[in-house]
């Protein structure tokens, strides 16, 4: 996708984008504890480093004077973006065809999917029949069409496919060896690519054998299974020819394609410069093909766009693409690209993405590619509409006039088009910008005549036309593509969408490549990227091309002047946006007498827009805000035409939603009469839909001198009274929310207040509010890497933290890396169900070996750990002097992993008292290592070996350790350990001599009445035993009564059968 999306701005080469030149240092050092005491403005010429010993939270406010600007050269270019499909709730089938009007609902789609489930035999016979009927050229086209998807799909089973092809004498032993070597090296992507390359080189017979092999290995390879089921559904309906069109329509089609080509061949981008208001690029030079990932994951995501995809993008980049997500091309959004549709109901696709990620640019590229004959030849005509343009139609209209309004040259031929709706594609861009909300779950539209639109000549509201096309009520058989922000996807949940996709943004090295192309000077590019990479907040932001552009524009000046101090480089989002506004003021500030007054009015209009969820402003909005279009104003607002092909009227929008939110926040500090700002902040904070969340973070951030001072030169000082009241409001919110974390909303509110503290960079304020916290609980609240950065700073300022609960927060190793540096301060860590993986344990091992480590309890169950992590963990346990309770349950450590841990347990320095190894895939093989460890370990009192294959022989070995008089085991859990009557006598003999065992769990094994006497003897002779659990065994009712009766033999003995 384009690095320069339609909502972005790019600086041209030679543009003078400058940031203020601070004095020696803009950092504030304070030893005081009061939030207000850092408000001061150093005299010109003096250093701007402020040292204060005051005691007020307000003490951080200072305004050092910006120095001279510096010059930077940057060019915006195009980058790769990724698309990921969000999740339809019911099933993960990506392609489906609707067979009736009822199929517009998700429930009906689910029923249809259920009906298409087939047995393996049916699938084999169907594919075999299909391959038999395919001629060589059709099979070549089929394989080529699926090539990209097959590369991903067979990664998990590539070695099996290669083996089958070798058995069929298709591959040589040498070729098979080369493929398996790549698999063993972890390069499955390379091995699958090599396999397909070899097959395509060898000809049609080999391709047939390959497809037959796919059927045999499909189990456990879900992506491959999905492709085969698509073939089963569509395979017999392969297209033979391109879409045919009557002669008298060819001229109109040619005119339409030429018009669309001219409209889409260039990418026009606004700039903040005076001389060059726009940069124009050839689309094909600046566009890199989007990757679409087809899956069913996050359709209900409603987090704010600034944060929404950072976490998911990292998750995708690290792991899920190979196993769970499937990339498809834009020309595969509609399955009809290759197959004939069985039904006449049409197909539809939804592509979502946050602002600035490239949705509109993707639509432009799709239209351009169709117009130039590169994709979708089966579509005779493509009609593209922007919801932003549709907003201007405030009267009833029909589809005929809707098309003629934008494409007048169709004249009277539209009636011919209606006869073949299968040849029509309608594109509707940016559903989130549509003023008239469409409720696809509203069944009244299906029965009320005024809401139904089944005829393209029928006069109705625009929303009814859009609704009817998407629901295939109007022109059934046509295809529809809708783009939207993720927050509006819920509107489409009840539609018959066939493909769900989402643009993820930059992945891995693509971020670095962006900056290399943005800056002509590669030294500057490397320096900027290094700073971004080292700052977790900024790095997480730059998955989005728009954010990358803002980062390049704002950070570039800091690395182009030799005297620029690195410690002044922006570290928070608020600081970053302050420099962005500063650069605009630097270029346009001389054009107007009172930039403060204009920015105040602009900010007030921006605030009204945030309040009303409005991002497009008209002349009426500017007049109401007492603003007039000017060169100065054009530095902040982009001018857009209502229609691409005519000059009807101009509308305005901020280059990015977050810039609008920043302007709204800035206005609060520029007004001469702030009024009751604390009341205003409390009111917007109470809005539950999150529309003001980033606005509030910017307000908190602008109370920081580091964020405020770059703007002071042009706008004058911020009102001291406002800054103090904002700080007091933040303090009030934090103090009021601490401890209120029982509900999910309570946890989310506390996290948001922590973001306010982070943006304020007011350490005195943070210490006075959270410095004495003992417990932080965010369990089951999904945390982003940015959230983890914020938590890290908060915990770092808290000296009394004891308990940190992040269970089920899905932080993965990426999030753990952010919070890792402060974990050693906590006494208890709950980190279960976070998919930390082996890299996460490596990070935790660093915390455990910290000389100041206070961690006593750590829960790591169900974190996708393997034996690979146990070496690092064992080394840490041999050094650590604080950890006494470690739960590693429900991880695939295996015998080799358990043996590594046993080495640590046998170390005299190991202080572990409680060790959870339930469901870690241990067997009898590791029992000897456990016994050796228990012989020398005198601290372990609680051992969980449940859900294992320890077996009778393992327990017999373990019994030897229990006989040792130095053994301190008090609790032993052998639930579902694969035990039978054969081991009970050994267990009885060992436990009878043991003087420490208090709790023995033998439930869910295969004990019968035969071992009852030995169990009775064990219970009566082990005087320390207080509880024995024997549930879910094979005892008769009589034996159960006898065993329960043992409770009467002595007080405080519990036998549960």
PDB file of N, CA and C in Angstrom, residues 997-998 1016-1027 1045-1054:
ATOM      1  N   UNK A 997       4.315 -35.561  55.166  1.00  0.00           N
ATOM      2  CA  UNK A 997       3.222 -35.505  54.193  1.00  0.00           C
ATOM      3  C   UNK A 997       1.886 -35.210  54.870  1.00  0.00           C
ATOM      4  N   UNK A 998       1.204 -34.170  54.400  1.00  0.00           N
ATOM      5  CA  UNK A 998      -0.089 -33.772  54.955  1.00  0.00           C
ATOM      6  C   UNK A 998      -1.234 -33.922  53.944  1.00  0.00           C
ATOM      7  N   UNK A1016      -5.853 -48.130  53.110  1.00  0.00           N
ATOM      8  CA  UNK A1016      -6.275 -47.995  54.516  1.00  0.00           C
ATOM      9  C   UNK A1016      -5.057 -47.982  55.438  1.00  0.00           C
ATOM     10  N   UNK A1017      -4.118 -48.861  55.168  1.00  0.00           N
ATOM     11  CA  UNK A1017      -2.913 -48.935  55.990  1.00  0.00           C
ATOM     12  C   UNK A1017      -2.115 -47.637  55.889  1.00  0.00           C
ATOM     13  N   UNK A1018      -2.007 -47.135  54.664  1.00  0.00           N
ATOM     14  CA  UNK A1018      -1.284 -45.875  54.445  1.00  0.00           C
ATOM     15  C   UNK A1018      -1.909 -44.751  55.266  1.00  0.00           C
ATOM     16  N   UNK A1019      -3.226 -44.679  55.226  1.00  0.00           N
ATOM     17  CA  UNK A1019      -3.936 -43.590  55.903  1.00  0.00           C
ATOM     18  C   UNK A1019      -3.759 -43.672  57.419  1.00  0.00           C
ATOM     19  N   UNK A1020      -3.793 -44.872  57.942  1.00  0.00           N
ATOM     20  CA  UNK A1020      -3.735 -45.031  59.399  1.00  0.00           C
ATOM     21  C   UNK A1020      -2.325 -44.895  59.958  1.00  0.00           C
ATOM     22  N   UNK A1021      -1.321 -45.248  59.167  1.00  0.00           N
ATOM     23  CA  UNK A1021       0.052 -45.232  59.690  1.00  0.00           C
ATOM     24  C   UNK A1021       0.778 -43.918  59.456  1.00  0.00           C
ATOM     25  N   UNK A1022       0.372 -43.166  58.437  1.00  0.00           N
ATOM     26  CA  UNK A1022       1.005 -41.856  58.197  1.00  0.00           C
ATOM     27  C   UNK A1022       0.324 -40.837  59.094  1.00  0.00           C
ATOM     28  N   UNK A1023       0.900 -40.604  60.269  1.00  0.00           N
ATOM     29  CA  UNK A1023       0.246 -39.785  61.284  1.00  0.00           C
ATOM     30  C   UNK A1023       0.181 -38.305  60.896  1.00  0.00           C
ATOM     31  N   UNK A1024       1.039 -37.875  59.960  1.00  0.00           N
ATOM     32  CA  UNK A1024       1.014 -36.459  59.568  1.00  0.00           C
ATOM     33  C   UNK A1024      -0.078 -36.162  58.544  1.00  0.00           C
ATOM     34  N   UNK A1025      -0.604 -37.222  57.900  1.00  0.00           N
ATOM     35  CA  UNK A1025      -1.566 -37.034  56.819  1.00  0.00           C
ATOM     36  C   UNK A1025      -2.868 -36.408  57.326  1.00  0.00           C
ATOM     37  N   UNK A1026      -3.288 -35.356  56.685  1.00  0.00           N
ATOM     38  CA  UNK A1026      -4.525 -34.663  57.056  1.00  0.00           C
ATOM     39  C   UNK A1026      -5.601 -34.761  55.977  1.00  0.00           C
ATOM     40  N   UNK A1027      -5.179 -34.997  54.733  1.00  0.00           N
ATOM     41  CA  UNK A1027      -6.166 -35.045  53.647  1.00  0.00           C
ATOM     42  C   UNK A1027      -5.688 -35.990  52.556  1.00  0.00           C
ATOM     43  N   UNK A1045     -14.924 -43.966  55.933  1.00  0.00           N
ATOM     44  CA  UNK A1045     -15.003 -44.218  57.376  1.00  0.00           C
ATOM     45  C   UNK A1045     -13.668 -43.994  58.071  1.00  0.00           C
ATOM     46  N   UNK A1046     -12.577 -43.965  57.289  1.00  0.00           N
ATOM     47  CA  UNK A1046     -11.256 -43.737  57.892  1.00  0.00           C
ATOM     48  C   UNK A1046     -11.169 -42.366  58.546  1.00  0.00           C
ATOM     49  N   UNK A1047     -12.069 -41.437  58.138  1.00  0.00           N
ATOM     50  CA  UNK A1047     -12.051 -40.094  58.733  1.00  0.00           C
ATOM     51  C   UNK A1047     -12.277 -40.135  60.237  1.00  0.00           C
ATOM     52  N   UNK A1048     -12.936 -41.208  60.684  1.00  0.00           N
ATOM     53  CA  UNK A1048     -13.255 -41.301  62.103  1.00  0.00           C
ATOM     54  C   UNK A1048     -12.086 -41.822  62.937  1.00  0.00           C
ATOM     55  N   UNK A1049     -11.036 -42.270  62.242  1.00  0.00           N
ATOM     56  CA  UNK A1049      -9.902 -42.852  62.968  1.00  0.00           C
ATOM     57  C   UNK A1049      -9.131 -41.819  63.761  1.00  0.00           C
ATOM     58  N   UNK A1050      -9.132 -40.574  63.278  1.00  0.00           N
ATOM     59  CA  UNK A1050      -8.490 -39.507  64.064  1.00  0.00           C
ATOM     60  C   UNK A1050      -9.033 -38.159  63.616  1.00  0.00           C
ATOM     61  N   UNK A1051      -8.927 -37.197  64.475  1.00  0.00           N
ATOM     62  CA  UNK A1051      -9.452 -35.864  64.191  1.00  0.00           C
ATOM     63  C   UNK A1051      -8.616 -35.191  63.103  1.00  0.00           C
ATOM     64  N   UNK A1052      -9.215 -34.278  62.404  1.00  0.00           N
ATOM     65  CA  UNK A1052      -8.599 -33.474  61.351  1.00  0.00           C
ATOM     66  C   UNK A1052      -8.108 -34.308  60.171  1.00  0.00           C
ATOM     67  N   UNK A1053      -8.643 -35.509  59.998  1.00  0.00           N
ATOM     68  CA  UNK A1053      -8.313 -36.323  58.837  1.00  0.00           C
ATOM     69  C   UNK A1053      -9.481 -36.275  57.861  1.00  0.00           C
ATOM     70  N   UNK A1054      -9.197 -35.957  56.625  1.00  0.00           N
ATOM     71  CA  UNK A1054     -10.220 -35.870  55.592  1.00  0.00           C
ATOM     72  C   UNK A1054      -9.889 -36.845  54.475  1.00  0.00           C
TER      73      UNK A1054
END
